[in-house]
């Protein structure tokens, strides 16, 4: 039986491309070479290219996502392992393109990617399934901002954040009424739509959920102990937070978090890796957001959770490839 060809597709157009390259490297190193021929593809705003084993670059043909190397026949991939964080791999753009050209890929479909990249819409959909979230006010760029009304609705402090899911850039915690307008300006630099959310005072947990061998499982619940005010970009990527897996919660709370995290995953029709963030208040998990292509570098939460759960990275990644191969296009 000939081996299937897998392109590990990494990079992206956002600041998170650096993390994506590390995530891609881990997956590239981990996939079973007895089962797959594994290749590296990097997608950046200025160029899409294939890297051969000598790190020589070959341009990707966007018409059918093939590569003309020095060999006679163009290289086509049986599966693309999508590990791009942020745009275009986590917001549906790449998935829709791959659907259009008939290319199989790992993870969720374009609709789930686009939906979960939009915090407001995700929380609105999930509220129909009984999944709680913070009270919030939604604003579009250019709309009038009534500070008194917002604070009357949400109280203080509040979090101000871009609506697009991404690397926590543009988020502020506002403790004083006088700081609110400046915080909205910071968030609007990152996105044309922003959310102002009531402050939830509780433990933040990060929950990895995947579909593994036909079953939705919670890989782990990680407690985030920020050294800063909250789990911001610096905490996420520069180690300014402590991550404790499993989280220090009682069994009753753990079971509730697992149940809600699975329900959120299944309600959205998710597939592949996911990591959602919740705040636990009085034992109730309030959802903040869902990431459909979470960090997967050796330092990231999902690989840590898999290790504790007892699933090897090789099996975790192989499971994704097999599901993608079996998808009916």
mmCIF file of C-alpha atoms in Angstrom:
data_model
loop_
_atom_site.group_PDB
_atom_site.id
_atom_site.type_symbol
_atom_site.label_atom_id
_atom_site.label_comp_id
_atom_site.label_asym_id
_atom_site.label_seq_id
_atom_site.Cartn_x
_atom_site.Cartn_y
_atom_site.Cartn_z
ATOM 1 C CA UNK A 1 0.000 0.000 0.000
ATOM 2 C CA UNK A 2 1.482 3.354 -0.943
ATOM 3 C CA UNK A 3 1.865 5.904 1.823
ATOM 4 C CA UNK A 4 -0.469 8.877 1.945
ATOM 5 C CA UNK A 5 1.106 12.301 1.514
ATOM 6 C CA UNK A 6 0.470 14.825 4.275
ATOM 7 C CA UNK A 7 1.320 18.521 4.030
ATOM 8 C CA UNK A 8 1.701 20.174 7.434
ATOM 9 C CA UNK A 9 0.422 23.672 6.641
ATOM 10 C CA UNK A 10 1.724 26.381 8.965
ATOM 11 C CA UNK A 11 2.329 30.121 9.133
ATOM 12 C CA UNK A 12 -0.546 32.512 8.583
ATOM 13 C CA UNK A 13 -1.085 36.223 8.158
ATOM 14 C CA UNK A 14 -1.275 37.258 11.827
ATOM 15 C CA UNK A 15 1.356 37.845 14.517
ATOM 16 C CA UNK A 16 0.731 34.292 15.663
ATOM 17 C CA UNK A 17 2.528 32.840 12.630
ATOM 18 C CA UNK A 18 5.639 32.444 14.804
ATOM 19 C CA UNK A 19 3.753 30.112 17.164
ATOM 20 C CA UNK A 20 2.222 28.294 14.189
ATOM 21 C CA UNK A 21 5.680 27.490 12.791
ATOM 22 C CA UNK A 22 6.580 25.861 16.124
ATOM 23 C CA UNK A 23 3.273 23.980 16.211
ATOM 24 C CA UNK A 24 3.843 22.822 12.641
ATOM 25 C CA UNK A 25 7.332 21.610 13.457
ATOM 26 C CA UNK A 26 6.025 19.456 16.329
ATOM 27 C CA UNK A 27 3.371 17.879 14.079
ATOM 28 C CA UNK A 28 5.895 17.422 11.255
ATOM 29 C CA UNK A 29 8.268 15.648 13.659
ATOM 30 C CA UNK A 30 5.521 13.555 15.265
ATOM 31 C CA UNK A 31 3.634 12.056 12.311
ATOM 32 C CA UNK A 32 4.372 8.365 11.764
ATOM 33 C CA UNK A 33 6.731 7.999 8.775
ATOM 34 C CA UNK A 34 5.724 4.341 8.380
ATOM 35 C CA UNK A 35 2.234 5.534 7.451
ATOM 36 C CA UNK A 36 2.764 8.908 5.799
ATOM 37 C CA UNK A 37 5.080 10.913 3.590
ATOM 38 C CA UNK A 38 5.190 14.215 5.450
ATOM 39 C CA UNK A 39 5.893 17.615 3.874
ATOM 40 C CA UNK A 40 6.124 21.195 5.076
ATOM 41 C CA UNK A 41 4.066 23.999 3.553
ATOM 42 C CA UNK A 42 4.290 27.596 4.754
ATOM 43 C CA UNK A 43 1.534 30.091 4.000
ATOM 44 C CA UNK A 44 2.421 33.739 4.556
ATOM 45 C CA UNK A 45 0.749 36.882 3.272
ATOM 46 C CA UNK A 46 3.425 37.425 0.621
ATOM 47 C CA UNK A 47 4.067 33.837 -0.454
ATOM 48 C CA UNK A 48 2.877 30.263 -0.185
ATOM 49 C CA UNK A 49 5.691 27.768 -0.473
ATOM 50 C CA UNK A 50 6.733 24.166 -0.009
ATOM 51 C CA UNK A 51 10.002 23.421 1.819
ATOM 52 C CA UNK A 52 11.930 20.331 0.764
ATOM 53 C CA UNK A 53 14.305 18.450 3.084
ATOM 54 C CA UNK A 54 17.161 20.796 2.083
ATOM 55 C CA UNK A 55 14.998 23.780 3.032
ATOM 56 C CA UNK A 56 14.729 24.760 -0.614
ATOM 57 C CA UNK A 57 11.558 26.705 -1.410
ATOM 58 C CA UNK A 58 9.085 25.844 -4.171
ATOM 59 C CA UNK A 59 6.015 27.977 -4.818
ATOM 60 C CA UNK A 60 2.572 26.473 -4.232
ATOM 61 C CA UNK A 61 0.281 26.515 -7.245
ATOM 62 C CA UNK A 62 -2.895 28.086 -5.851
ATOM 63 C CA UNK A 63 -5.035 26.612 -8.626
ATOM 64 C CA UNK A 64 -4.937 23.139 -7.073
ATOM 65 C CA UNK A 65 -2.525 23.457 -4.102
ATOM 66 C CA UNK A 66 0.112 21.406 -5.894
ATOM 67 C CA UNK A 67 3.873 21.941 -6.113
ATOM 68 C CA UNK A 68 6.223 21.654 -9.074
ATOM 69 C CA UNK A 69 9.511 20.452 -7.637
ATOM 70 C CA UNK A 70 12.536 19.346 -9.661
ATOM 71 C CA UNK A 71 10.809 16.003 -10.239
ATOM 72 C CA UNK A 72 8.644 15.467 -13.300
ATOM 73 C CA UNK A 73 5.209 15.070 -11.755
ATOM 74 C CA UNK A 74 3.686 17.835 -9.643
ATOM 75 C CA UNK A 75 3.339 16.929 -5.973
ATOM 76 C CA UNK A 76 -0.253 16.725 -4.706
ATOM 77 C CA UNK A 77 -1.201 16.114 -1.086
ATOM 78 C CA UNK A 78 -3.743 13.565 0.128
ATOM 79 C CA UNK A 79 -4.323 15.640 3.255
ATOM 80 C CA UNK A 80 -3.410 19.103 4.498
ATOM 81 C CA UNK A 81 -2.772 19.187 8.243
ATOM 82 C CA UNK A 82 -3.941 22.700 9.050
ATOM 83 C CA UNK A 83 -2.083 24.195 12.010
ATOM 84 C CA UNK A 84 -2.350 27.903 11.169
ATOM 85 C CA UNK A 85 -3.396 30.025 14.159
ATOM 86 C CA UNK A 86 -5.427 33.122 13.284
ATOM 87 C CA UNK A 87 -6.183 34.137 9.692
ATOM 88 C CA UNK A 88 -6.493 32.476 7.131
ATOM 89 C CA UNK A 89 -6.384 29.005 8.721
ATOM 90 C CA UNK A 90 -8.549 29.537 11.798
ATOM 91 C CA UNK A 91 -11.284 31.768 10.384
ATOM 92 C CA UNK A 92 -12.542 29.625 7.493
ATOM 93 C CA UNK A 93 -10.824 31.321 4.554
ATOM 94 C CA UNK A 94 -8.380 28.508 3.833
ATOM 95 C CA UNK A 95 -10.977 25.802 4.485
ATOM 96 C CA UNK A 96 -13.416 27.339 1.999
ATOM 97 C CA UNK A 97 -10.640 27.516 -0.612
ATOM 98 C CA UNK A 98 -9.677 23.892 0.007
ATOM 99 C CA UNK A 99 -13.336 22.850 -0.263
ATOM 100 C CA UNK A 100 -13.587 24.690 -3.578
ATOM 101 C CA UNK A 101 -10.604 22.845 -5.084
ATOM 102 C CA UNK A 102 -11.453 19.467 -3.505
ATOM 103 C CA UNK A 103 -8.490 19.294 -1.144
ATOM 104 C CA UNK A 104 -8.945 17.256 2.069
ATOM 105 C CA UNK A 105 -7.801 18.843 5.330
ATOM 106 C CA UNK A 106 -7.805 18.265 9.082
ATOM 107 C CA UNK A 107 -9.851 20.057 11.707
ATOM 108 C CA UNK A 108 -13.248 21.648 11.433
ATOM 109 C CA UNK A 109 -15.008 22.917 8.326
ATOM 110 C CA UNK A 110 -15.038 26.497 7.098
ATOM 111 C CA UNK A 111 -18.342 27.374 8.783
ATOM 112 C CA UNK A 112 -17.219 26.256 12.254
ATOM 113 C CA UNK A 113 -13.940 28.123 11.773
ATOM 114 C CA UNK A 114 -15.645 31.336 10.709
ATOM 115 C CA UNK A 115 -18.243 31.106 13.460
ATOM 116 C CA UNK A 116 -15.835 30.417 16.328
ATOM 117 C CA UNK A 117 -13.493 33.178 15.159
ATOM 118 C CA UNK A 118 -16.354 35.565 15.934
ATOM 119 C CA UNK A 119 -16.730 35.664 19.731
ATOM 120 C CA UNK A 120 -20.136 37.364 19.770
ATOM 121 C CA UNK A 121 -21.722 34.930 17.321
ATOM 122 C CA UNK A 122 -20.235 31.867 19.025
ATOM 123 C CA UNK A 123 -21.602 32.903 22.416
ATOM 124 C CA UNK A 124 -24.989 33.760 20.880
ATOM 125 C CA UNK A 125 -25.263 30.315 19.275
ATOM 126 C CA UNK A 126 -24.099 28.521 22.414
ATOM 127 C CA UNK A 127 -26.519 30.394 24.689
ATOM 128 C CA UNK A 128 -29.277 28.529 22.831
ATOM 129 C CA UNK A 129 -27.683 25.326 24.136
ATOM 130 C CA UNK A 130 -27.623 26.586 27.718
ATOM 131 C CA UNK A 131 -23.949 27.533 27.842
ATOM 132 C CA UNK A 132 -23.456 30.621 30.018
ATOM 133 C CA UNK A 133 -21.215 33.576 29.179
ATOM 134 C CA UNK A 134 -20.543 37.047 30.583
ATOM 135 C CA UNK A 135 -22.985 39.903 30.018
ATOM 136 C CA UNK A 136 -21.701 41.971 27.121
ATOM 137 C CA UNK A 137 -22.192 45.011 24.934
ATOM 138 C CA UNK A 138 -21.257 44.809 21.260
ATOM 139 C CA UNK A 139 -20.039 47.830 19.278
ATOM 140 C CA UNK A 140 -19.123 48.472 15.679
ATOM 141 C CA UNK A 141 -16.507 51.032 14.678
ATOM 142 C CA UNK A 142 -18.080 54.478 14.267
ATOM 143 C CA UNK A 143 -21.054 53.819 16.558
ATOM 144 C CA UNK A 144 -21.698 56.263 19.347
ATOM 145 C CA UNK A 145 -20.420 54.988 22.692
ATOM 146 C CA UNK A 146 -22.621 55.731 25.684
ATOM 147 C CA UNK A 147 -20.212 55.199 28.567
ATOM 148 C CA UNK A 148 -22.771 55.691 31.361
ATOM 149 C CA UNK A 149 -25.208 53.242 29.812
ATOM 150 C CA UNK A 150 -22.506 50.593 29.265
ATOM 151 C CA UNK A 151 -21.301 50.813 32.870
ATOM 152 C CA UNK A 152 -24.854 50.786 34.191
ATOM 153 C CA UNK A 153 -25.462 47.579 32.209
ATOM 154 C CA UNK A 154 -22.184 45.795 32.960
ATOM 155 C CA UNK A 155 -20.763 47.384 36.121
ATOM 156 C CA UNK A 156 -17.008 47.769 36.650
ATOM 157 C CA UNK A 157 -14.447 46.434 35.970
ATOM 158 C CA UNK A 158 -15.093 45.370 32.365
ATOM 159 C CA UNK A 159 -12.996 43.689 29.704
ATOM 160 C CA UNK A 160 -12.808 45.364 26.313
ATOM 161 C CA UNK A 161 -11.767 43.057 23.477
ATOM 162 C CA UNK A 162 -11.739 42.756 19.706
ATOM 163 C CA UNK A 163 -14.568 40.488 18.539
ATOM 164 C CA UNK A 164 -12.272 38.488 16.246
ATOM 165 C CA UNK A 165 -10.642 35.669 18.062
ATOM 166 C CA UNK A 166 -6.864 35.790 17.944
ATOM 167 C CA UNK A 167 -3.866 36.352 20.081
ATOM 168 C CA UNK A 168 -5.319 38.491 22.884
ATOM 169 C CA UNK A 169 -3.933 41.671 21.328
ATOM 170 C CA UNK A 170 -6.077 44.753 21.896
ATOM 171 C CA UNK A 171 -7.648 43.506 25.144
ATOM 172 C CA UNK A 172 -7.853 45.796 28.168
ATOM 173 C CA UNK A 173 -9.262 45.521 31.643
ATOM 174 C CA UNK A 174 -11.043 48.747 32.551
ATOM 175 C CA UNK A 175 -11.468 49.628 36.221
ATOM 176 C CA UNK A 176 -12.403 53.301 35.918
ATOM 177 C CA UNK A 177 -15.136 54.878 33.834
ATOM 178 C CA UNK A 178 -12.614 57.398 32.498
ATOM 179 C CA UNK A 179 -10.526 54.619 30.890
ATOM 180 C CA UNK A 180 -13.307 53.101 28.796
ATOM 181 C CA UNK A 181 -13.054 55.208 25.623
ATOM 182 C CA UNK A 182 -9.272 54.723 25.356
ATOM 183 C CA UNK A 183 -9.745 50.970 25.786
ATOM 184 C CA UNK A 184 -12.294 50.849 22.940
ATOM 185 C CA UNK A 185 -9.807 52.689 20.697
ATOM 186 C CA UNK A 186 -7.141 50.074 21.481
ATOM 187 C CA UNK A 187 -9.534 47.243 20.622
ATOM 188 C CA UNK A 188 -10.721 48.943 17.429
ATOM 189 C CA UNK A 189 -7.107 48.955 16.187
ATOM 190 C CA UNK A 190 -7.390 45.151 15.962
ATOM 191 C CA UNK A 191 -10.955 44.793 14.667
ATOM 192 C CA UNK A 192 -13.978 46.764 13.396
ATOM 193 C CA UNK A 193 -16.193 45.114 15.999
ATOM 194 C CA UNK A 194 -15.555 44.939 19.725
ATOM 195 C CA UNK A 195 -17.092 43.363 22.813
ATOM 196 C CA UNK A 196 -17.263 44.908 26.251
ATOM 197 C CA UNK A 197 -17.833 42.162 28.819
ATOM 198 C CA UNK A 198 -18.737 42.232 32.484
ATOM 199 C CA UNK A 199 -15.888 41.086 34.709
ATOM 200 C CA UNK A 200 -16.196 37.506 35.922
ATOM 201 C CA UNK A 201 -14.265 37.056 39.125
ATOM 202 C CA UNK A 202 -13.114 33.467 39.216
ATOM 203 C CA UNK A 203 -10.605 30.863 38.102
ATOM 204 C CA UNK A 204 -9.769 30.772 34.403
ATOM 205 C CA UNK A 205 -9.549 27.314 32.880
ATOM 206 C CA UNK A 206 -8.547 26.189 29.422
ATOM 207 C CA UNK A 207 -10.289 23.023 28.240
ATOM 208 C CA UNK A 208 -8.974 20.860 25.424
ATOM 209 C CA UNK A 209 -11.674 18.925 23.566
ATOM 210 C CA UNK A 210 -11.100 16.654 20.556
ATOM 211 C CA UNK A 211 -12.903 13.916 18.692
ATOM 212 C CA UNK A 212 -10.678 10.894 19.051
ATOM 213 C CA UNK A 213 -11.477 7.495 17.572
ATOM 214 C CA UNK A 214 -15.116 8.432 17.080
ATOM 215 C CA UNK A 215 -15.706 9.921 20.521
ATOM 216 C CA UNK A 216 -15.724 13.488 21.873
ATOM 217 C CA UNK A 217 -13.280 13.595 24.779
ATOM 218 C CA UNK A 218 -12.036 16.251 27.166
ATOM 219 C CA UNK A 219 -8.247 16.004 27.009
ATOM 220 C CA UNK A 220 -7.771 18.082 30.102
ATOM 221 C CA UNK A 221 -8.720 21.102 32.168
ATOM 222 C CA UNK A 222 -5.833 23.485 32.763
ATOM 223 C CA UNK A 223 -5.939 26.212 35.367
ATOM 224 C CA UNK A 224 -4.451 29.511 34.235
ATOM 225 C CA UNK A 225 -2.809 31.528 36.993
ATOM 226 C CA UNK A 226 -1.808 34.827 35.397
ATOM 227 C CA UNK A 227 1.078 36.823 36.788
ATOM 228 C CA UNK A 228 -0.386 39.838 34.984
ATOM 229 C CA UNK A 229 -3.914 41.223 35.340
ATOM 230 C CA UNK A 230 -5.237 38.544 32.977
ATOM 231 C CA UNK A 231 -4.154 35.950 30.428
ATOM 232 C CA UNK A 232 -2.866 38.389 27.809
ATOM 233 C CA UNK A 233 -0.522 37.978 24.835
ATOM 234 C CA UNK A 234 2.553 38.122 27.048
ATOM 235 C CA UNK A 235 1.146 35.533 29.437
ATOM 236 C CA UNK A 236 0.120 33.264 26.569
ATOM 237 C CA UNK A 237 3.355 33.315 24.650
ATOM 238 C CA UNK A 238 6.055 34.626 26.943
ATOM 239 C CA UNK A 239 5.354 32.479 29.959
ATOM 240 C CA UNK A 240 3.924 35.198 32.202
ATOM 241 C CA UNK A 241 1.391 32.755 33.616
ATOM 242 C CA UNK A 242 1.428 29.501 35.463
ATOM 243 C CA UNK A 243 -0.508 26.634 33.919
ATOM 244 C CA UNK A 244 -1.652 23.862 36.217
ATOM 245 C CA UNK A 245 -2.987 20.618 34.717
ATOM 246 C CA UNK A 246 -5.280 19.214 35.966
ATOM 247 C CA UNK A 247 -6.933 22.329 37.431
ATOM 248 C CA UNK A 248 -7.383 22.432 41.208
ATOM 249 C CA UNK A 249 -11.152 21.955 41.238
ATOM 250 C CA UNK A 250 -13.410 19.473 42.980
ATOM 251 C CA UNK A 251 -14.930 16.518 41.131
ATOM 252 C CA UNK A 252 -18.381 18.052 40.919
ATOM 253 C CA UNK A 253 -17.004 21.176 39.211
ATOM 254 C CA UNK A 254 -14.738 19.110 36.967
ATOM 255 C CA UNK A 255 -17.664 17.010 35.764
ATOM 256 C CA UNK A 256 -19.720 20.158 35.090
ATOM 257 C CA UNK A 257 -16.858 21.738 33.097
ATOM 258 C CA UNK A 258 -16.341 18.540 31.075
ATOM 259 C CA UNK A 259 -20.057 18.278 30.317
ATOM 260 C CA UNK A 260 -20.350 21.909 29.185
ATOM 261 C CA UNK A 261 -17.125 21.805 27.146
ATOM 262 C CA UNK A 262 -18.293 18.672 25.297
ATOM 263 C CA UNK A 263 -21.741 20.143 24.756
ATOM 264 C CA UNK A 264 -20.220 23.312 23.292
ATOM 265 C CA UNK A 265 -18.017 21.246 20.950
ATOM 266 C CA UNK A 266 -20.844 19.004 19.774
ATOM 267 C CA UNK A 267 -23.415 21.811 19.515
ATOM 268 C CA UNK A 268 -21.146 23.694 17.121
ATOM 269 C CA UNK A 269 -20.521 20.558 15.029
ATOM 270 C CA UNK A 270 -16.817 20.792 15.781
ATOM 271 C CA UNK A 271 -14.092 18.451 14.632
ATOM 272 C CA UNK A 272 -10.372 18.295 15.358
ATOM 273 C CA UNK A 273 -8.415 20.115 18.030
ATOM 274 C CA UNK A 274 -10.166 22.740 20.113
ATOM 275 C CA UNK A 275 -9.399 24.674 23.250
ATOM 276 C CA UNK A 276 -12.000 26.784 24.981
ATOM 277 C CA UNK A 277 -11.516 29.240 27.779
ATOM 278 C CA UNK A 278 -13.930 29.482 30.700
ATOM 279 C CA UNK A 279 -14.139 31.420 33.949
ATOM 280 C CA UNK A 280 -15.445 29.389 36.889
ATOM 281 C CA UNK A 281 -17.649 31.421 39.184
ATOM 282 C CA UNK A 282 -19.499 29.668 42.025
ATOM 283 C CA UNK A 283 -18.772 26.361 40.310
ATOM 284 C CA UNK A 284 -20.352 27.478 37.015
ATOM 285 C CA UNK A 285 -18.228 27.677 33.845
ATOM 286 C CA UNK A 286 -18.826 30.847 31.804
ATOM 287 C CA UNK A 287 -17.448 30.591 28.305
ATOM 288 C CA UNK A 288 -15.090 33.286 26.982
ATOM 289 C CA UNK A 289 -14.170 31.858 23.574
ATOM 290 C CA UNK A 290 -13.337 28.777 21.563
ATOM 291 C CA UNK A 291 -10.126 28.272 19.567
ATOM 292 C CA UNK A 292 -10.366 25.813 16.689
ATOM 293 C CA UNK A 293 -6.654 25.771 15.938
ATOM 294 C CA UNK A 294 -4.989 26.208 19.311
ATOM 295 C CA UNK A 295 -1.259 26.431 19.870
ATOM 296 C CA UNK A 296 0.469 23.100 19.464
ATOM 297 C CA UNK A 297 4.095 23.918 20.149
ATOM 298 C CA UNK A 298 5.742 21.758 22.839
ATOM 299 C CA UNK A 299 5.004 24.529 25.378
ATOM 300 C CA UNK A 300 1.309 24.792 24.430
ATOM 301 C CA UNK A 301 -1.581 23.621 26.582
ATOM 302 C CA UNK A 302 -3.067 20.957 24.285
ATOM 303 C CA UNK A 303 0.103 18.821 23.972
ATOM 304 C CA UNK A 304 0.583 19.108 27.755
ATOM 305 C CA UNK A 305 -2.980 17.888 28.302
ATOM 306 C CA UNK A 306 -2.546 14.996 25.844
ATOM 307 C CA UNK A 307 0.573 13.882 27.684
ATOM 308 C CA UNK A 308 -1.286 13.771 31.003
ATOM 309 C CA UNK A 309 -4.308 12.098 29.374
ATOM 310 C CA UNK A 310 -1.977 9.461 27.969
ATOM 311 C CA UNK A 311 -2.418 9.990 24.228
ATOM 312 C CA UNK A 312 0.864 10.325 22.349
ATOM 313 C CA UNK A 313 1.311 13.267 19.980
ATOM 314 C CA UNK A 314 1.874 10.717 17.187
ATOM 315 C CA UNK A 315 -1.519 9.098 17.832
ATOM 316 C CA UNK A 316 -3.242 12.444 18.307
ATOM 317 C CA UNK A 317 -1.945 13.729 14.957
ATOM 318 C CA UNK A 318 -2.449 10.410 13.174
ATOM 319 C CA UNK A 319 -6.091 10.376 14.289
ATOM 320 C CA UNK A 320 -6.587 13.795 12.646
ATOM 321 C CA UNK A 321 -5.060 12.622 9.366
ATOM 322 C CA UNK A 322 -7.181 9.453 9.276
ATOM 323 C CA UNK A 323 -10.396 11.420 9.911
ATOM 324 C CA UNK A 324 -9.511 13.831 7.119
ATOM 325 C CA UNK A 325 -8.771 10.945 4.703
ATOM 326 C CA UNK A 326 -12.187 9.438 5.505
ATOM 327 C CA UNK A 327 -14.086 12.699 4.980
ATOM 328 C CA UNK A 328 -16.363 12.494 1.967
ATOM 329 C CA UNK A 329 -15.620 15.368 -0.339
#
